[in-house]
GROMACS .gro file of C-alpha atoms in nm:
model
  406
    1UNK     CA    1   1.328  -1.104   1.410
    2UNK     CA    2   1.356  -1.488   1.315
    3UNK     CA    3   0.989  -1.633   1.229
    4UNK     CA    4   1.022  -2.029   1.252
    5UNK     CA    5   0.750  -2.247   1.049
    6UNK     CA    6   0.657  -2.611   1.093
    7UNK     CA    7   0.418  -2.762   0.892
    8UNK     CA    8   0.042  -2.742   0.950
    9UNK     CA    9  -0.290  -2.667   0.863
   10UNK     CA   10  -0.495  -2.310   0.934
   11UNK     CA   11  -0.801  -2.421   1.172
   12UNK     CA   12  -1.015  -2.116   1.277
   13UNK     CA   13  -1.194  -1.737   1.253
   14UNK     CA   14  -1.007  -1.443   1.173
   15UNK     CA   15  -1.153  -1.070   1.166
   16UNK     CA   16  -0.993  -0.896   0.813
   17UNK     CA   17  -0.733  -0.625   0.955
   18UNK     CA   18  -0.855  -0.235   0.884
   19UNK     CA   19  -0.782  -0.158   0.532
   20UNK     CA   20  -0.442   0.042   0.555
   21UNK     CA   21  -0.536   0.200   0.198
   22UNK     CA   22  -0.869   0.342   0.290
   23UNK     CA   23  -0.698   0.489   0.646
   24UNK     CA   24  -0.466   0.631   0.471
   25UNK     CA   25  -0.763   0.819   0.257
   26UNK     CA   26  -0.989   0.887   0.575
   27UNK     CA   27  -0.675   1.010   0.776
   28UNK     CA   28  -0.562   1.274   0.550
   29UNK     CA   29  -0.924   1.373   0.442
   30UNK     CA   30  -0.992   1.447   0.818
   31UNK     CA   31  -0.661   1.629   0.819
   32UNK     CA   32  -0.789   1.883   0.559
   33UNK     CA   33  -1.142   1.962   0.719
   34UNK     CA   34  -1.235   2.236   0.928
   35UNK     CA   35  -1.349   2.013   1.253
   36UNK     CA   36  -1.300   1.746   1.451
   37UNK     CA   37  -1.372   1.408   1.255
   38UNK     CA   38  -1.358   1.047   1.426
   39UNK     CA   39  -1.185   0.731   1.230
   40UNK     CA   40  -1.273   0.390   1.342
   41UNK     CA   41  -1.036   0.158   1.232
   42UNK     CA   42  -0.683   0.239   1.269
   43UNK     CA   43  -0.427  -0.066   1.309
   44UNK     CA   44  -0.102   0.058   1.469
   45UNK     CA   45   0.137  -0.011   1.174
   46UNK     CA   46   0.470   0.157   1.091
   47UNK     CA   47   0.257   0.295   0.759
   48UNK     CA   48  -0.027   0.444   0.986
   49UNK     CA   49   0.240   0.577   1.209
   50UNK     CA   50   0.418   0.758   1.010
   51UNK     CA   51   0.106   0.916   0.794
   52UNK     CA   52  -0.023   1.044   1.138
   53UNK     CA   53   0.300   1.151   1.187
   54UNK     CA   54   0.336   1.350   0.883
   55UNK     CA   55   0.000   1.518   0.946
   56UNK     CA   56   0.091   1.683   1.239
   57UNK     CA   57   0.411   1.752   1.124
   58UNK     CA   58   0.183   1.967   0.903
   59UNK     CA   59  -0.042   2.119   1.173
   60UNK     CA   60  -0.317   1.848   1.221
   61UNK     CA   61  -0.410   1.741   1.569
   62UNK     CA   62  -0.477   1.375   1.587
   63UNK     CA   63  -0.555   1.118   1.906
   64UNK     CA   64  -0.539   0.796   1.867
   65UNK     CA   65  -0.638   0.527   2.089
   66UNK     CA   66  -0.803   0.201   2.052
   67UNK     CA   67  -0.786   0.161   1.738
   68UNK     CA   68  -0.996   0.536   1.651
   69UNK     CA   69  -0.855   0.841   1.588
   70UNK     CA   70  -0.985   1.194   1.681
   71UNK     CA   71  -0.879   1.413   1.380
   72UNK     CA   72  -0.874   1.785   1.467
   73UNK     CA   73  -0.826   1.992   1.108
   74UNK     CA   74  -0.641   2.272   0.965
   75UNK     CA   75  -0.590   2.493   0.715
   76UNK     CA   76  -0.269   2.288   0.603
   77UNK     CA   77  -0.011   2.329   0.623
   78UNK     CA   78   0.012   2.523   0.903
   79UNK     CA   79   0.320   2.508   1.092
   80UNK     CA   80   0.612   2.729   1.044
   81UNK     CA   81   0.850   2.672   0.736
   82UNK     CA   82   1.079   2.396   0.788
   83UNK     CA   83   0.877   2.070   0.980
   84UNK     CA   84   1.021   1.741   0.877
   85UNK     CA   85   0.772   1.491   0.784
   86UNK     CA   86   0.913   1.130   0.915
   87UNK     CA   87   0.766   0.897   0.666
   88UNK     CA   88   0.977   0.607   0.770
   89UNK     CA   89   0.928   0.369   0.433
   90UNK     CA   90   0.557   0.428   0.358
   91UNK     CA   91   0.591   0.513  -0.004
   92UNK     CA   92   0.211   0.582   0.038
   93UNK     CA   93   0.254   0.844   0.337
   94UNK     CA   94   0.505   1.001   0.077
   95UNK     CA   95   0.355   1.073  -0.247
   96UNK     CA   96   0.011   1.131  -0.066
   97UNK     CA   97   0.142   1.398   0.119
   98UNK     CA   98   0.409   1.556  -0.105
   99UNK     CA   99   0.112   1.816  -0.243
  100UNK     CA  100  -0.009   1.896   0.075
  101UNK     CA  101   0.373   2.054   0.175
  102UNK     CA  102   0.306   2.244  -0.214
  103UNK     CA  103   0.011   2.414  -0.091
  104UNK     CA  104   0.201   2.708   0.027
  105UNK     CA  105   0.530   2.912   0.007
  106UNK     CA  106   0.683   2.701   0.291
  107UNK     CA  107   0.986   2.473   0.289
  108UNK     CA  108   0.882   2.114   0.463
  109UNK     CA  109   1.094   1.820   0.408
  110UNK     CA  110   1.005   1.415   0.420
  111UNK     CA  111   1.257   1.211   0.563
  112UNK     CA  112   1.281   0.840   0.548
  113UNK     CA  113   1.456   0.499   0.444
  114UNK     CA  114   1.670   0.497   0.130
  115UNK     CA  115   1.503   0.241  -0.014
  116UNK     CA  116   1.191   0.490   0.001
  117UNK     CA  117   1.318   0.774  -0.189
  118UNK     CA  118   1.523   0.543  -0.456
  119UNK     CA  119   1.104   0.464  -0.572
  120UNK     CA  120   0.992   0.679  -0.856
  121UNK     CA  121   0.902   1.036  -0.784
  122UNK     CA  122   0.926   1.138  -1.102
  123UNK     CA  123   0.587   1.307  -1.189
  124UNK     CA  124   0.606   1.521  -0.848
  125UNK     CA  125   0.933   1.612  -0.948
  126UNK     CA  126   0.831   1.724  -1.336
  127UNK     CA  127   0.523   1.920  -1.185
  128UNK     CA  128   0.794   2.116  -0.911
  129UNK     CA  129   1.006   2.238  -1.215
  130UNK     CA  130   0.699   2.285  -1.452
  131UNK     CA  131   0.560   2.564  -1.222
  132UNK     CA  132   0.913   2.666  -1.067
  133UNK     CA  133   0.852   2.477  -0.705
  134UNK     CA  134   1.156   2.360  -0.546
  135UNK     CA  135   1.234   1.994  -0.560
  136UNK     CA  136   1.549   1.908  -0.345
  137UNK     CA  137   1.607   1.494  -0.343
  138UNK     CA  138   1.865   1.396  -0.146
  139UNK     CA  139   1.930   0.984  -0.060
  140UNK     CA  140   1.692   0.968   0.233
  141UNK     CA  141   1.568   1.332   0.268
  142UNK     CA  142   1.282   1.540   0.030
  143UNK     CA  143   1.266   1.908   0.066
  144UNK     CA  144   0.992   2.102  -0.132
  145UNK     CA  145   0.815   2.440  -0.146
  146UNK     CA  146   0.486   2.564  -0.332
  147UNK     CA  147   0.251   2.678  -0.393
  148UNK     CA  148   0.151   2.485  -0.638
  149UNK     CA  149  -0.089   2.643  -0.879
  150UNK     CA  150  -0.445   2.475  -1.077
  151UNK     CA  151  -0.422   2.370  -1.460
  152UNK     CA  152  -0.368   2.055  -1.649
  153UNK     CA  153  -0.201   1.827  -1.512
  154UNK     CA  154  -0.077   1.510  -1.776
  155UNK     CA  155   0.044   1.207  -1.584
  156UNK     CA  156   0.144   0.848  -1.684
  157UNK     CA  157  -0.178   0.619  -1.641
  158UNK     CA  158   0.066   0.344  -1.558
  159UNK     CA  159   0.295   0.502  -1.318
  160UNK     CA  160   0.133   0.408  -0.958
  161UNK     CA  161  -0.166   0.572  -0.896
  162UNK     CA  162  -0.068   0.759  -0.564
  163UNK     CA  163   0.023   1.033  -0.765
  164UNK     CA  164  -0.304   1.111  -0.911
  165UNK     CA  165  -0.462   1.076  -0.529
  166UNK     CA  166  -0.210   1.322  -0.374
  167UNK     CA  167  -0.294   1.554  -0.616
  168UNK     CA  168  -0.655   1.429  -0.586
  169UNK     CA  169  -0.643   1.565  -0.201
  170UNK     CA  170  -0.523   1.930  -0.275
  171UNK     CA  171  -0.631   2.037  -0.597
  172UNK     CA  172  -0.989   2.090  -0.486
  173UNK     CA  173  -0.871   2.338  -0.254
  174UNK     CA  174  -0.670   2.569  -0.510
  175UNK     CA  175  -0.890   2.881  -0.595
  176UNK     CA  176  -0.988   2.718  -0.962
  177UNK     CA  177  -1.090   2.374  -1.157
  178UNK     CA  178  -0.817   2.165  -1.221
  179UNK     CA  179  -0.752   1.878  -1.478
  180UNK     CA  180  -0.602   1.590  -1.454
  181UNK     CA  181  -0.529   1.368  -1.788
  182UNK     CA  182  -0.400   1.013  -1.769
  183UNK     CA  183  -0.217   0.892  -2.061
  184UNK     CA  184  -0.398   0.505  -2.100
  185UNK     CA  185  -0.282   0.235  -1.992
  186UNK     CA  186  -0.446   0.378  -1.673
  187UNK     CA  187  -0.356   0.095  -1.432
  188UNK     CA  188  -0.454   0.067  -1.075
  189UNK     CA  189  -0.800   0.272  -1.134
  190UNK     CA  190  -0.977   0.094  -0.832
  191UNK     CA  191  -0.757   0.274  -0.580
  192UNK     CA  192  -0.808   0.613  -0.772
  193UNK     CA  193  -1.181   0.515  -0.734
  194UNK     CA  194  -1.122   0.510  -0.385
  195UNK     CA  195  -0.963   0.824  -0.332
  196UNK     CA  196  -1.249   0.968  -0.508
  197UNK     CA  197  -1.520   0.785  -0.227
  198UNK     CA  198  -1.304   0.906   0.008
  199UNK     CA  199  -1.326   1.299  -0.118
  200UNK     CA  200  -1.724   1.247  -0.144
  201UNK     CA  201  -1.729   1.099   0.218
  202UNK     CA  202  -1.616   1.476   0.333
  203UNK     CA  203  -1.808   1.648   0.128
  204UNK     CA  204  -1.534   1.731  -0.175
  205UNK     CA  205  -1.655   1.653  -0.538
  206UNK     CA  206  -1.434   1.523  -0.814
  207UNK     CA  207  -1.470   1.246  -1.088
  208UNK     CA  208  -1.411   1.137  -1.417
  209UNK     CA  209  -1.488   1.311  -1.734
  210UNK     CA  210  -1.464   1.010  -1.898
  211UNK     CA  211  -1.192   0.717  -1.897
  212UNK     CA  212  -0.839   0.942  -1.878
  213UNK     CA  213  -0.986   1.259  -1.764
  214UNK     CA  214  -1.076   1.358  -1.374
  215UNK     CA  215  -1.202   1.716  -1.348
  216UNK     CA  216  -1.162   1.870  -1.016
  217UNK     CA  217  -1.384   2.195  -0.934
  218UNK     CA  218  -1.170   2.441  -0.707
  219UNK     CA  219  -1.267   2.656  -0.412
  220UNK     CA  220  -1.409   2.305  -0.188
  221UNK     CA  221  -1.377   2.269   0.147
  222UNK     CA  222  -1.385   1.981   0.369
  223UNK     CA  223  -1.596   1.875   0.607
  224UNK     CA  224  -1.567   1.717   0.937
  225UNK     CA  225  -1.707   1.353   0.966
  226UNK     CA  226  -1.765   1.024   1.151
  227UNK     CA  227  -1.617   0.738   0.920
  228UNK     CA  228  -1.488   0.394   0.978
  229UNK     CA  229  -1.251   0.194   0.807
  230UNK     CA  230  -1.314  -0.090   0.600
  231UNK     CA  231  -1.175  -0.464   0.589
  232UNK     CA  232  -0.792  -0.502   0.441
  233UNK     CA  233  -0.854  -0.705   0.125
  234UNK     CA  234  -0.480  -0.707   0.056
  235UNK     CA  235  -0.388  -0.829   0.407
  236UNK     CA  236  -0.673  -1.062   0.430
  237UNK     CA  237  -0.557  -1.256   0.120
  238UNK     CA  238  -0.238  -1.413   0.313
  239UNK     CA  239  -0.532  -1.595   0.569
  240UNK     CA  240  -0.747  -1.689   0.254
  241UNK     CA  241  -0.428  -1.806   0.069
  242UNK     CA  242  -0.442  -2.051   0.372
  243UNK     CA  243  -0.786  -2.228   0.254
  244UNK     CA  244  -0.620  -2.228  -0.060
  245UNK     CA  245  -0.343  -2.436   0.053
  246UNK     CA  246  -0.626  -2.701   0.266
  247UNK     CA  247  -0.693  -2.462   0.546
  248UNK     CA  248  -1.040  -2.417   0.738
  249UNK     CA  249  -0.999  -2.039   0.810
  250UNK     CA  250  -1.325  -1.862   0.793
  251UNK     CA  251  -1.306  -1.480   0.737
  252UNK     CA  252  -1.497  -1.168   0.834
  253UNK     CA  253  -1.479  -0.819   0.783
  254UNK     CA  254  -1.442  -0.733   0.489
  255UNK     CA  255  -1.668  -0.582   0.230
  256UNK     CA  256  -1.818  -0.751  -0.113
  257UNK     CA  257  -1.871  -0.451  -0.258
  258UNK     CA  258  -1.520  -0.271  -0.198
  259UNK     CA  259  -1.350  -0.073  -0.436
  260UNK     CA  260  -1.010  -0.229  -0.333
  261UNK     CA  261  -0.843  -0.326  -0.636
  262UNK     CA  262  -0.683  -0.669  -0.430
  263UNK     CA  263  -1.090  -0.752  -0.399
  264UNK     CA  264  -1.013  -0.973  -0.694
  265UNK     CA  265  -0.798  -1.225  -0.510
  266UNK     CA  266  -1.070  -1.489  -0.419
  267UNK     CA  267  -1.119  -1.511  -0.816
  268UNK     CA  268  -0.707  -1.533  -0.874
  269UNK     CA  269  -0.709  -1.804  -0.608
  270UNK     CA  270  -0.948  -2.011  -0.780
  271UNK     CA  271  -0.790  -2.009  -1.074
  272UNK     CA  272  -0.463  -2.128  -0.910
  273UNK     CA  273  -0.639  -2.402  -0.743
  274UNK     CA  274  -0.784  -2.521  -1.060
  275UNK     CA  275  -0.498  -2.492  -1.318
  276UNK     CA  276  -0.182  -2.291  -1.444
  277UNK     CA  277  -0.389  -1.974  -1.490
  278UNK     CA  278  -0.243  -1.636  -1.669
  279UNK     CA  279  -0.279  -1.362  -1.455
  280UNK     CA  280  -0.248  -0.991  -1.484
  281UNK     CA  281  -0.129  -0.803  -1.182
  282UNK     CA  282  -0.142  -0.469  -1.285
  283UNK     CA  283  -0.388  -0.300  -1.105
  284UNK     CA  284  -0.348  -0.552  -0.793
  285UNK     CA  285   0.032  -0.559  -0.725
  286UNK     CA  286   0.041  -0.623  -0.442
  287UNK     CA  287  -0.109  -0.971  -0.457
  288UNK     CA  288   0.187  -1.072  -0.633
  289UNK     CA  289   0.376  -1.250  -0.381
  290UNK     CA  290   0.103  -1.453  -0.206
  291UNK     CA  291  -0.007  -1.573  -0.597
  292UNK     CA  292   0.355  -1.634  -0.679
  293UNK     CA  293   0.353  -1.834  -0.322
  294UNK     CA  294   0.028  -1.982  -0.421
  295UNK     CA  295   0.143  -2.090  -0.783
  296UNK     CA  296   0.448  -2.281  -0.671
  297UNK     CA  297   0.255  -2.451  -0.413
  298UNK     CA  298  -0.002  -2.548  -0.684
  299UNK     CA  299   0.014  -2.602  -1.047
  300UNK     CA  300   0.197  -2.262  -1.141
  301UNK     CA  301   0.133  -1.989  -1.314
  302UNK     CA  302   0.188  -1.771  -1.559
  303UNK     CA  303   0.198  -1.333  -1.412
  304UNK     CA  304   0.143  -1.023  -1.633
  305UNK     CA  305   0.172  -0.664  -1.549
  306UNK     CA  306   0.484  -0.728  -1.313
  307UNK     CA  307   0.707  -0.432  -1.363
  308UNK     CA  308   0.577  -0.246  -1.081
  309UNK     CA  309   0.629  -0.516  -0.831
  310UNK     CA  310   1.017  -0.440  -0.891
  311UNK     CA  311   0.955  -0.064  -0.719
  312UNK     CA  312   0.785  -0.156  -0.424
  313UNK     CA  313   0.913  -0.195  -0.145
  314UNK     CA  314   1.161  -0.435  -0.250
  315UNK     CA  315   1.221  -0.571  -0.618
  316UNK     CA  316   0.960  -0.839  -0.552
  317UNK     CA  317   0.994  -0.998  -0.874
  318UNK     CA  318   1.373  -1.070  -0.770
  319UNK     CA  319   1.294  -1.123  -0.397
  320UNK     CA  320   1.020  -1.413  -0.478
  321UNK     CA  321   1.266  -1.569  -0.739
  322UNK     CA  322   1.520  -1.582  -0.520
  323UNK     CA  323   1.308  -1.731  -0.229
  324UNK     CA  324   1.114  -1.969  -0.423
  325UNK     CA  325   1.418  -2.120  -0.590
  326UNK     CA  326   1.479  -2.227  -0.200
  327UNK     CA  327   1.161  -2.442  -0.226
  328UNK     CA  328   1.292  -2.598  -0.512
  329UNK     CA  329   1.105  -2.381  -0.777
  330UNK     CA  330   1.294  -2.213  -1.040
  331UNK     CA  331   1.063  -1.873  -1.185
  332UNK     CA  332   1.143  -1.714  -1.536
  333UNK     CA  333   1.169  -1.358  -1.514
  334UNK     CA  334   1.050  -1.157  -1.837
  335UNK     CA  335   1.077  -0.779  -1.837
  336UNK     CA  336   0.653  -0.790  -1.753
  337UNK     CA  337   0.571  -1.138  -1.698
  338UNK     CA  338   0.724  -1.375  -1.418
  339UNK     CA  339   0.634  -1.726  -1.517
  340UNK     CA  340   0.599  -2.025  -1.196
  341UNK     CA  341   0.641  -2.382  -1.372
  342UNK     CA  342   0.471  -2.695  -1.170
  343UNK     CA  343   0.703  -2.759  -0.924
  344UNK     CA  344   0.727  -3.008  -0.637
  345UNK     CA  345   0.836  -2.810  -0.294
  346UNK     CA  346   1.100  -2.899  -0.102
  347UNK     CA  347   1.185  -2.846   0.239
  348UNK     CA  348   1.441  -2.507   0.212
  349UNK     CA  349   1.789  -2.584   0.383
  350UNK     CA  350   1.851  -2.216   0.396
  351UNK     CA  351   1.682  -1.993   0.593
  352UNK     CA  352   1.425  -1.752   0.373
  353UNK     CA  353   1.505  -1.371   0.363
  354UNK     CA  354   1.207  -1.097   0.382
  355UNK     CA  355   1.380  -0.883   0.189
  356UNK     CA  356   1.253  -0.589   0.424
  357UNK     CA  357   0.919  -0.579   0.261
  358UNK     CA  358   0.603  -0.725   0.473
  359UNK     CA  359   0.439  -0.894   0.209
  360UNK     CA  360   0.734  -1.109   0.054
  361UNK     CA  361   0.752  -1.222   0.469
  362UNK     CA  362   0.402  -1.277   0.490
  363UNK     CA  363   0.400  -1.490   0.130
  364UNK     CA  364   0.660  -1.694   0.223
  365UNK     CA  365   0.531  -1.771   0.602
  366UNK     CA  366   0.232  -1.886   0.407
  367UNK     CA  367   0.400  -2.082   0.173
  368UNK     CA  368   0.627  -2.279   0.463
  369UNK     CA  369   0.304  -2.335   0.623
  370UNK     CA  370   0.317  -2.700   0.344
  371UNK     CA  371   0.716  -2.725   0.386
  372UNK     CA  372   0.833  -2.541   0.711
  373UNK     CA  373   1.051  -2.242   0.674
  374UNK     CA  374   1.312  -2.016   0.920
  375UNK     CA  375   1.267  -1.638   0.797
  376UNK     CA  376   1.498  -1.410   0.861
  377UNK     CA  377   1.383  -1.045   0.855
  378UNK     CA  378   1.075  -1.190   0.992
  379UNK     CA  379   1.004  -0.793   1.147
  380UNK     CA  380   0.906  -0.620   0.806
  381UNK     CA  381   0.534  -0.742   0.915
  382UNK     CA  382   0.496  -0.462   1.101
  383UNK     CA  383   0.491  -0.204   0.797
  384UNK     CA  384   0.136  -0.318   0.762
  385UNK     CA  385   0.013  -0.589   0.960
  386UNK     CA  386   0.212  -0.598   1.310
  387UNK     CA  387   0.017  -0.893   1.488
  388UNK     CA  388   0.035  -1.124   1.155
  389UNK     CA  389   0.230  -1.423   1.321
  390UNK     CA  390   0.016  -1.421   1.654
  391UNK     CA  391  -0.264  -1.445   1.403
  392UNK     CA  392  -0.170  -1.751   1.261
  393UNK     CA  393  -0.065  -1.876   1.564
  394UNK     CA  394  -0.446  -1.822   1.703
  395UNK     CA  395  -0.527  -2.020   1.314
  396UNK     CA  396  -0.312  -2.331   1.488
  397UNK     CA  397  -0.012  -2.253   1.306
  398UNK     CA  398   0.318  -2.365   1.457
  399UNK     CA  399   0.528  -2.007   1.411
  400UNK     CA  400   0.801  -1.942   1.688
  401UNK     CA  401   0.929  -1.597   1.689
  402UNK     CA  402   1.245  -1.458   1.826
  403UNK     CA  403   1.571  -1.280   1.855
  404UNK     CA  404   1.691  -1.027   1.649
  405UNK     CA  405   1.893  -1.012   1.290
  406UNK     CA  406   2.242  -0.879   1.349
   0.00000   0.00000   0.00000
């Protein structure tokens, strides 16, 4: 899809979109009880897709309509040996899920983009061959088989922290405590913080020790629940960006006292309006594009903690280099820091690329919101935020959409 941008201002109200992070959470937490539990708050994206997907796959009923879905539990997994699990590219889906196909002696395997399975799955792969487990990666295919047994488990603090909340999910069901140690820098801790609400919410305890230790009793169950999702702090920061920029967009929905770790964006938007600010992205990556968007638009910036952007999705470090240098702004890339110099925009004379990763398209729409902009790839919205350009066309944003790529 080609998303064409004129220049204008963002006039309006716009509801925050359900938190995709905390569905995620509440999804497979429902999954895992022994009932039927309701969640309010489920946007239709490819990412919520394919995690519902994945959960029947591995026995769970689920119903969704209008936004809620009726959760019916199992003992998981319990389908035959052998289910595929289609996670499409929700890296999220993947590595929450990958110890839920451990808990048993049953072969499952994920399938999905290549892109998805060339991101790190290194510390699920080192725990398979620790305990014996197969591990079969293929380009686009996962195949695995438990069960995985309790101990200590030692993983990177500063690898991403859906590791620790996939393991987070099952270990409380093994038949004894488990450990899990984080070797510091321990990046990302909000979101482990919210994998650990979500767990309480159902009735499963687990918590931290003390700053690189979570001890997790065994022998839990879940329980069935009525839960709603919160407010999308990460998606509502391309609309806020848009105040940033001179827009009059007021938002709603979202919480003040979230545990999201991309709750800190109002504060990194300040800072952008009011100077050349160093920022650290490493436990909010991805805010990186809209504040790399944001900084070339402004006064620059300087960004810390960027390594990880280069595994999501798409290398975003490279993929908002590349772009910006079509609005005239040429980025330094360090091997952690990506540096924005004042710039003055200019109109791009090529069209902009998404890169296949939603928010690099959503940055940039924001960003040609001052120059005008023709994106190509303009579909990768729908990973997380499907109605994003009739959004800002309700904000009084000129956006055309059509066609497809060839």
């Amino acid at each position: 899809m080609i998303a064409e941008i004129r220049p204008s201002a963002a006039r309006g109200s716009v509801i925050a979109p359900p938190s995709k992070s905390a569905a995620h959470r509440l999804l497979i937490c429902a999954a895992l009880s022994g009932g039927v539990s309701t969640v309010r708050g489920i946007a239709p994206s490819q990412d919520m897709l394919a995690t519902m997907d994945c959960l029947r796959a591995l026995g769970a009923r689920i119903d969704c309509d209008d936004e809620m879905a009726v959760v019916t539990g199992a003992h998981l997994p319990g389908t035959l040996s052998g289910a595929v699990l289609p996670c499409r590219e929700s890296g999220s889906s993947l590595r929450f899920l990958i110890p839920l196909a451990l808990l048993h002696d049953r072969h499952f395997t994920f399938t999905g983009s290549r892109r998805l399975f060339a991101r790190p799955l290194s510390v699920y792969e080192g725990l398979c061959r620790a305990q014996g487990l197969l591990w079969q990666l293929g380009s686009d295919s996962l195949t695995v088989c438990g069960p995985l047994t309790t101990g200590t488990f030692t993983i990177p603090g500063d690898i991403s922290s859906q590791f620790i909340s996939g393991l987070l999910f099952v270990l409380p069901l093994l038949d004894s405590d488990s450990v899990i140690r984080l070797l510091p820098p321990v990046e990302s801790r909000p979101y482990i913080d919210m994998t650990l609400q979500a767990l309480s919410l159902f009735g499963v305890t687990a918590g931290f020790e003390d700053e690189v230790t979570i001890r997790i009793p065994g022998s839990q169950q879940y329980m069935p629940r009525d839960v709603a999702v919160e407010g999308d702090w990460s998606n509502a920061a391309f609309f806020d960006a848009l105040n940033t920029l001179g827009g009059d967009v007021q938002l709603s929905g979202l919480q003040a006292d979230s545990l999201q770790g991309d709750r800190v964006y109002p504060r990194y938007f300040a800072a952008l309006r009011d100077g050349s600010p160093t920022l650290d992205l490493s436990d909010c990556p991805d805010l990186g594009p809209v504040c790399m968007a944001l900084a070339a638009a402004l006064h620059g910036a300087v960004f810390t903690g960027t390594q990880r952007l280069q595994l999501k999705e798409s290398d975003r470090v490279a993929a908002m280099a590349e772009e910006l240098a079509k609005f005239g702004v040429r980025a330094c890339l360090g091997a952690d820091t990506v540096t924005i110099p004042p710039s003055s925009l200019q109109v791009p004379t090529q069209p902009l690329l998404g890169h296949n990763d939603h928010r690099i398209v959503m940055a940039l729409a924001v960003l040609s919101t001052r120059t005008g902009g023709v994106i190509r790839g303009a579909e990768a919205v729908a990973k997380s935020l499907p109605d994003f350009f009739p959004r800002l066309q309700h904000l009084g944003i000129e956006v055309e959409t059509y066609g497809m790529d060839q």
